[in-house]
Amino acid sequence: MFGAKIESFNIITLRETGMRGTTEYEIVTKDDIAEVSFYRIRYTQSQDSRELDRRVVCSKETIIKLLNGCHILSWRGFVGECPKDVLDGIAFTFEATVNQDKKIYARGSQNFPEYYGDFINGLRDILDNKQNMIIT
């Protein structure tokens, strides 16, 4: 159904909510380019408001390599219930449309799919590395 690898993507969002606030990574594809954005979520006037913190543009292949390296296809349907006796921590919601129209959805609370930390670190590296990227 999904194929062995991710070959393309349309949009990917990863929202993390913790005691210090909420953030969101968004990755969209435009031709052979991927736009990676990092937002801080503010709660104002009874609704969430996304405030862009930074955005970079990189090759679509860079993102596809990260997605496959972190085995994102295996995240489909992951539900990580909060471990017993954990009162706070990080909750996440991951949504992606890959390989034309295939949906991946995962969520958890202080319980993450395998390679989650590697994926977050990869996104941070992309956002922090200004070489060979266009900063907007």
PDB file of N, CA and C in Angstrom, residues 74-124:
ATOM      1  N   SER A  74       6.837   3.666   9.236  1.00  0.00           N
ATOM      2  CA  SER A  74       6.495   2.798  10.360  1.00  0.00           C
ATOM      3  C   SER A  74       5.719   3.539  11.450  1.00  0.00           C
ATOM      4  N   TRP A  75       5.655   4.865  11.366  1.00  0.00           N
ATOM      5  CA  TRP A  75       4.929   5.653  12.362  1.00  0.00           C
ATOM      6  C   TRP A  75       3.423   5.602  12.134  1.00  0.00           C
ATOM      7  N   ARG A  76       2.980   5.157  10.990  1.00  0.00           N
ATOM      8  CA  ARG A  76       1.548   5.170  10.656  1.00  0.00           C
ATOM      9  C   ARG A  76       0.750   4.439  11.735  1.00  0.00           C
ATOM     10  N   GLY A  77      -0.202   5.166  12.326  1.00  0.00           N
ATOM     11  CA  GLY A  77      -1.079   4.587  13.333  1.00  0.00           C
ATOM     12  C   GLY A  77      -0.491   4.534  14.733  1.00  0.00           C
ATOM     13  N   PHE A  78       0.701   5.062  14.930  1.00  0.00           N
ATOM     14  CA  PHE A  78       1.318   5.038  16.261  1.00  0.00           C
ATOM     15  C   PHE A  78       0.487   5.878  17.233  1.00  0.00           C
ATOM     16  N   VAL A  79       0.177   5.290  18.384  1.00  0.00           N
ATOM     17  CA  VAL A  79      -0.488   6.003  19.473  1.00  0.00           C
ATOM     18  C   VAL A  79       0.310   5.692  20.732  1.00  0.00           C
ATOM     19  N   GLY A  80       1.025   6.691  21.210  1.00  0.00           N
ATOM     20  CA  GLY A  80       1.856   6.516  22.399  1.00  0.00           C
ATOM     21  C   GLY A  80       1.166   7.103  23.609  1.00  0.00           C
ATOM     22  N   GLU A  81       0.474   6.256  24.341  1.00  0.00           N
ATOM     23  CA  GLU A  81      -0.227   6.728  25.538  1.00  0.00           C
ATOM     24  C   GLU A  81       0.789   7.172  26.582  1.00  0.00           C
ATOM     25  N   CYS A  82       0.411   8.142  27.369  1.00  0.00           N
ATOM     26  CA  CYS A  82       1.272   8.675  28.412  1.00  0.00           C
ATOM     27  C   CYS A  82       1.599   7.574  29.423  1.00  0.00           C
ATOM     28  N   PRO A  83       2.884   7.385  29.730  1.00  0.00           N
ATOM     29  CA  PRO A  83       3.251   6.363  30.714  1.00  0.00           C
ATOM     30  C   PRO A  83       2.634   6.663  32.089  1.00  0.00           C
ATOM     31  N   LYS A  84       2.350   5.614  32.821  1.00  0.00           N
ATOM     32  CA  LYS A  84       1.773   5.737  34.151  1.00  0.00           C
ATOM     33  C   LYS A  84       2.674   6.599  35.028  1.00  0.00           C
ATOM     34  N   ASP A  85       2.070   7.442  35.807  1.00  0.00           N
ATOM     35  CA  ASP A  85       2.751   8.308  36.771  1.00  0.00           C
ATOM     36  C   ASP A  85       3.559   9.450  36.147  1.00  0.00           C
ATOM     37  N   VAL A  86       3.424   9.684  34.847  1.00  0.00           N
ATOM     38  CA  VAL A  86       4.060  10.847  34.216  1.00  0.00           C
ATOM     39  C   VAL A  86       3.031  11.970  34.217  1.00  0.00           C
ATOM     40  N   LEU A  87       3.365  13.077  34.860  1.00  0.00           N
ATOM     41  CA  LEU A  87       2.406  14.167  35.024  1.00  0.00           C
ATOM     42  C   LEU A  87       2.590  15.284  34.006  1.00  0.00           C
ATOM     43  N   ASP A  88       3.741  15.377  33.402  1.00  0.00           N
ATOM     44  CA  ASP A  88       3.948  16.383  32.367  1.00  0.00           C
ATOM     45  C   ASP A  88       4.921  15.812  31.343  1.00  0.00           C
ATOM     46  N   GLY A  89       5.287  16.613  30.388  1.00  0.00           N
ATOM     47  CA  GLY A  89       6.179  16.147  29.339  1.00  0.00           C
ATOM     48  C   GLY A  89       5.764  16.747  28.016  1.00  0.00           C
ATOM     49  N   ILE A  90       6.096  16.070  26.951  1.00  0.00           N
ATOM     50  CA  ILE A  90       5.825  16.540  25.598  1.00  0.00           C
ATOM     51  C   ILE A  90       4.767  15.646  24.958  1.00  0.00           C
ATOM     52  N   ALA A  91       3.758  16.291  24.403  1.00  0.00           N
ATOM     53  CA  ALA A  91       2.773  15.592  23.578  1.00  0.00           C
ATOM     54  C   ALA A  91       3.037  15.996  22.132  1.00  0.00           C
ATOM     55  N   PHE A  92       2.829  15.066  21.203  1.00  0.00           N
ATOM     56  CA  PHE A  92       3.057  15.387  19.799  1.00  0.00           C
ATOM     57  C   PHE A  92       1.937  14.862  18.926  1.00  0.00           C
ATOM     58  N   THR A  93       1.783  15.516  17.784  1.00  0.00           N
ATOM     59  CA  THR A  93       0.890  15.057  16.727  1.00  0.00           C
ATOM     60  C   THR A  93       1.656  15.191  15.415  1.00  0.00           C
ATOM     61  N   PHE A  94       1.722  14.111  14.652  1.00  0.00           N
ATOM     62  CA  PHE A  94       2.424  14.079  13.384  1.00  0.00           C
ATOM     63  C   PHE A  94       1.434  13.721  12.286  1.00  0.00           C
ATOM     64  N   GLU A  95       1.429  14.506  11.214  1.00  0.00           N
ATOM     65  CA  GLU A  95       0.580  14.220  10.061  1.00  0.00           C
ATOM     66  C   GLU A  95       1.390  14.432   8.797  1.00  0.00           C
ATOM     67  N   ALA A  96       1.247  13.518   7.847  1.00  0.00           N
ATOM     68  CA  ALA A  96       1.971  13.643   6.588  1.00  0.00           C
ATOM     69  C   ALA A  96       1.150  13.056   5.453  1.00  0.00           C
ATOM     70  N   THR A  97       1.315  13.644   4.294  1.00  0.00           N
ATOM     71  CA  THR A  97       0.797  13.085   3.060  1.00  0.00           C
ATOM     72  C   THR A  97       2.015  12.774   2.201  1.00  0.00           C
ATOM     73  N   VAL A  98       2.200  11.495   1.908  1.00  0.00           N
ATOM     74  CA  VAL A  98       3.377  11.038   1.173  1.00  0.00           C
ATOM     75  C   VAL A  98       2.959  10.174  -0.007  1.00  0.00           C
ATOM     76  N   ASN A  99       3.915   9.952  -0.926  1.00  0.00           N
ATOM     77  CA  ASN A  99       3.689   9.071  -2.081  1.00  0.00           C
ATOM     78  C   ASN A  99       2.339   9.336  -2.740  1.00  0.00           C
ATOM     79  N   GLN A 100       2.156  10.588  -3.102  1.00  0.00           N
ATOM     80  CA  GLN A 100       0.969  11.117  -3.773  1.00  0.00           C
ATOM     81  C   GLN A 100      -0.168  11.433  -2.804  1.00  0.00           C
ATOM     82  N   ASP A 101      -0.801  10.403  -2.218  1.00  0.00           N
ATOM     83  CA  ASP A 101      -1.977  10.683  -1.391  1.00  0.00           C
ATOM     84  C   ASP A 101      -2.103   9.769  -0.170  1.00  0.00           C
ATOM     85  N   LYS A 102      -1.006   9.171   0.240  1.00  0.00           N
ATOM     86  CA  LYS A 102      -1.033   8.275   1.402  1.00  0.00           C
ATOM     87  C   LYS A 102      -0.848   9.083   2.681  1.00  0.00           C
ATOM     88  N   LYS A 103      -1.701   8.832   3.659  1.00  0.00           N
ATOM     89  CA  LYS A 103      -1.685   9.586   4.914  1.00  0.00           C
ATOM     90  C   LYS A 103      -0.963   8.804   6.004  1.00  0.00           C
ATOM     91  N   ILE A 104      -0.177   9.548   6.784  1.00  0.00           N
ATOM     92  CA  ILE A 104       0.466   8.993   7.974  1.00  0.00           C
ATOM     93  C   ILE A 104       0.046   9.876   9.137  1.00  0.00           C
ATOM     94  N   TYR A 105      -0.433   9.246  10.193  1.00  0.00           N
ATOM     95  CA  TYR A 105      -0.834   9.987  11.391  1.00  0.00           C
ATOM     96  C   TYR A 105      -0.277   9.255  12.600  1.00  0.00           C
ATOM     97  N   ALA A 106       0.327  10.023  13.506  1.00  0.00           N
ATOM     98  CA  ALA A 106       0.845   9.449  14.756  1.00  0.00           C
ATOM     99  C   ALA A 106       0.671  10.490  15.849  1.00  0.00           C
ATOM    100  N   ARG A 107       0.511   9.996  17.064  1.00  0.00           N
ATOM    101  CA  ARG A 107       0.405  10.915  18.201  1.00  0.00           C
ATOM    102  C   ARG A 107       0.898  10.201  19.445  1.00  0.00           C
ATOM    103  N   GLY A 108       1.255  11.023  20.436  1.00  0.00           N
ATOM    104  CA  GLY A 108       1.703  10.433  21.685  1.00  0.00           C
ATOM    105  C   GLY A 108       1.912  11.488  22.740  1.00  0.00           C
ATOM    106  N   SER A 109       2.065  11.020  23.961  1.00  0.00           N
ATOM    107  CA  SER A 109       2.327  11.895  25.094  1.00  0.00           C
ATOM    108  C   SER A 109       3.453  11.276  25.912  1.00  0.00           C
ATOM    109  N   GLN A 110       4.629  11.869  25.790  1.00  0.00           N
ATOM    110  CA  GLN A 110       5.839  11.384  26.455  1.00  0.00           C
ATOM    111  C   GLN A 110       6.106   9.924  26.094  1.00  0.00           C
ATOM    112  N   ASN A 111       5.651   9.539  24.914  1.00  0.00           N
ATOM    113  CA  ASN A 111       5.821   8.203  24.382  1.00  0.00           C
ATOM    114  C   ASN A 111       5.895   8.369  22.866  1.00  0.00           C
ATOM    115  N   PHE A 112       7.053   8.054  22.265  1.00  0.00           N
ATOM    116  CA  PHE A 112       7.331   8.432  20.894  1.00  0.00           C
ATOM    117  C   PHE A 112       7.668   7.216  20.036  1.00  0.00           C
ATOM    118  N   PRO A 113       7.427   7.319  18.722  1.00  0.00           N
ATOM    119  CA  PRO A 113       7.846   6.224  17.835  1.00  0.00           C
ATOM    120  C   PRO A 113       9.369   6.175  17.728  1.00  0.00           C
ATOM    121  N   GLU A 114       9.859   5.036  17.298  1.00  0.00           N
ATOM    122  CA  GLU A 114      11.298   4.874  17.115  1.00  0.00           C
ATOM    123  C   GLU A 114      11.814   5.919  16.125  1.00  0.00           C
ATOM    124  N   TYR A 115      12.958   6.468  16.387  1.00  0.00           N
ATOM    125  CA  TYR A 115      13.638   7.480  15.573  1.00  0.00           C
ATOM    126  C   TYR A 115      13.020   8.871  15.672  1.00  0.00           C
ATOM    127  N   TYR A 116      12.096   9.070  16.601  1.00  0.00           N
ATOM    128  CA  TYR A 116      11.481  10.394  16.763  1.00  0.00           C
ATOM    129  C   TYR A 116      12.538  11.457  17.076  1.00  0.00           C
ATOM    130  N   GLY A 117      13.415  11.171  18.010  1.00  0.00           N
ATOM    131  CA  GLY A 117      14.467  12.119  18.365  1.00  0.00           C
ATOM    132  C   GLY A 117      15.384  12.421  17.191  1.00  0.00           C
ATOM    133  N   ASP A 118      15.684  11.406  16.385  1.00  0.00           N
ATOM    134  CA  ASP A 118      16.514  11.613  15.199  1.00  0.00           C
ATOM    135  C   ASP A 118      15.805  12.523  14.198  1.00  0.00           C
ATOM    136  N   PHE A 119      14.497  12.361  14.068  1.00  0.00           N
ATOM    137  CA  PHE A 119      13.738  13.199  13.145  1.00  0.00           C
ATOM    138  C   PHE A 119      13.753  14.658  13.599  1.00  0.00           C
ATOM    139  N   ILE A 120      13.489  14.887  14.886  1.00  0.00           N
ATOM    140  CA  ILE A 120      13.520  16.248  15.433  1.00  0.00           C
ATOM    141  C   ILE A 120      14.910  16.862  15.258  1.00  0.00           C
ATOM    142  N   ASN A 121      15.942  16.102  15.580  1.00  0.00           N
ATOM    143  CA  ASN A 121      17.312  16.602  15.428  1.00  0.00           C
ATOM    144  C   ASN A 121      17.626  16.915  13.969  1.00  0.00           C
ATOM    145  N   GLY A 122      17.137  16.091  13.064  1.00  0.00           N
ATOM    146  CA  GLY A 122      17.338  16.347  11.638  1.00  0.00           C
ATOM    147  C   GLY A 122      16.671  17.631  11.191  1.00  0.00           C
ATOM    148  N   LEU A 123      15.445  17.865  11.661  1.00  0.00           N
ATOM    149  CA  LEU A 123      14.755  19.115  11.319  1.00  0.00           C
ATOM    150  C   LEU A 123      15.490  20.318  11.882  1.00  0.00           C
ATOM    151  N   ARG A 124      15.955  20.202  13.114  1.00  0.00           N
ATOM    152  CA  ARG A 124      16.709  21.310  13.724  1.00  0.00           C
ATOM    153  C   ARG A 124      18.002  21.581  12.958  1.00  0.00           C
TER     154      ARG A 124
END
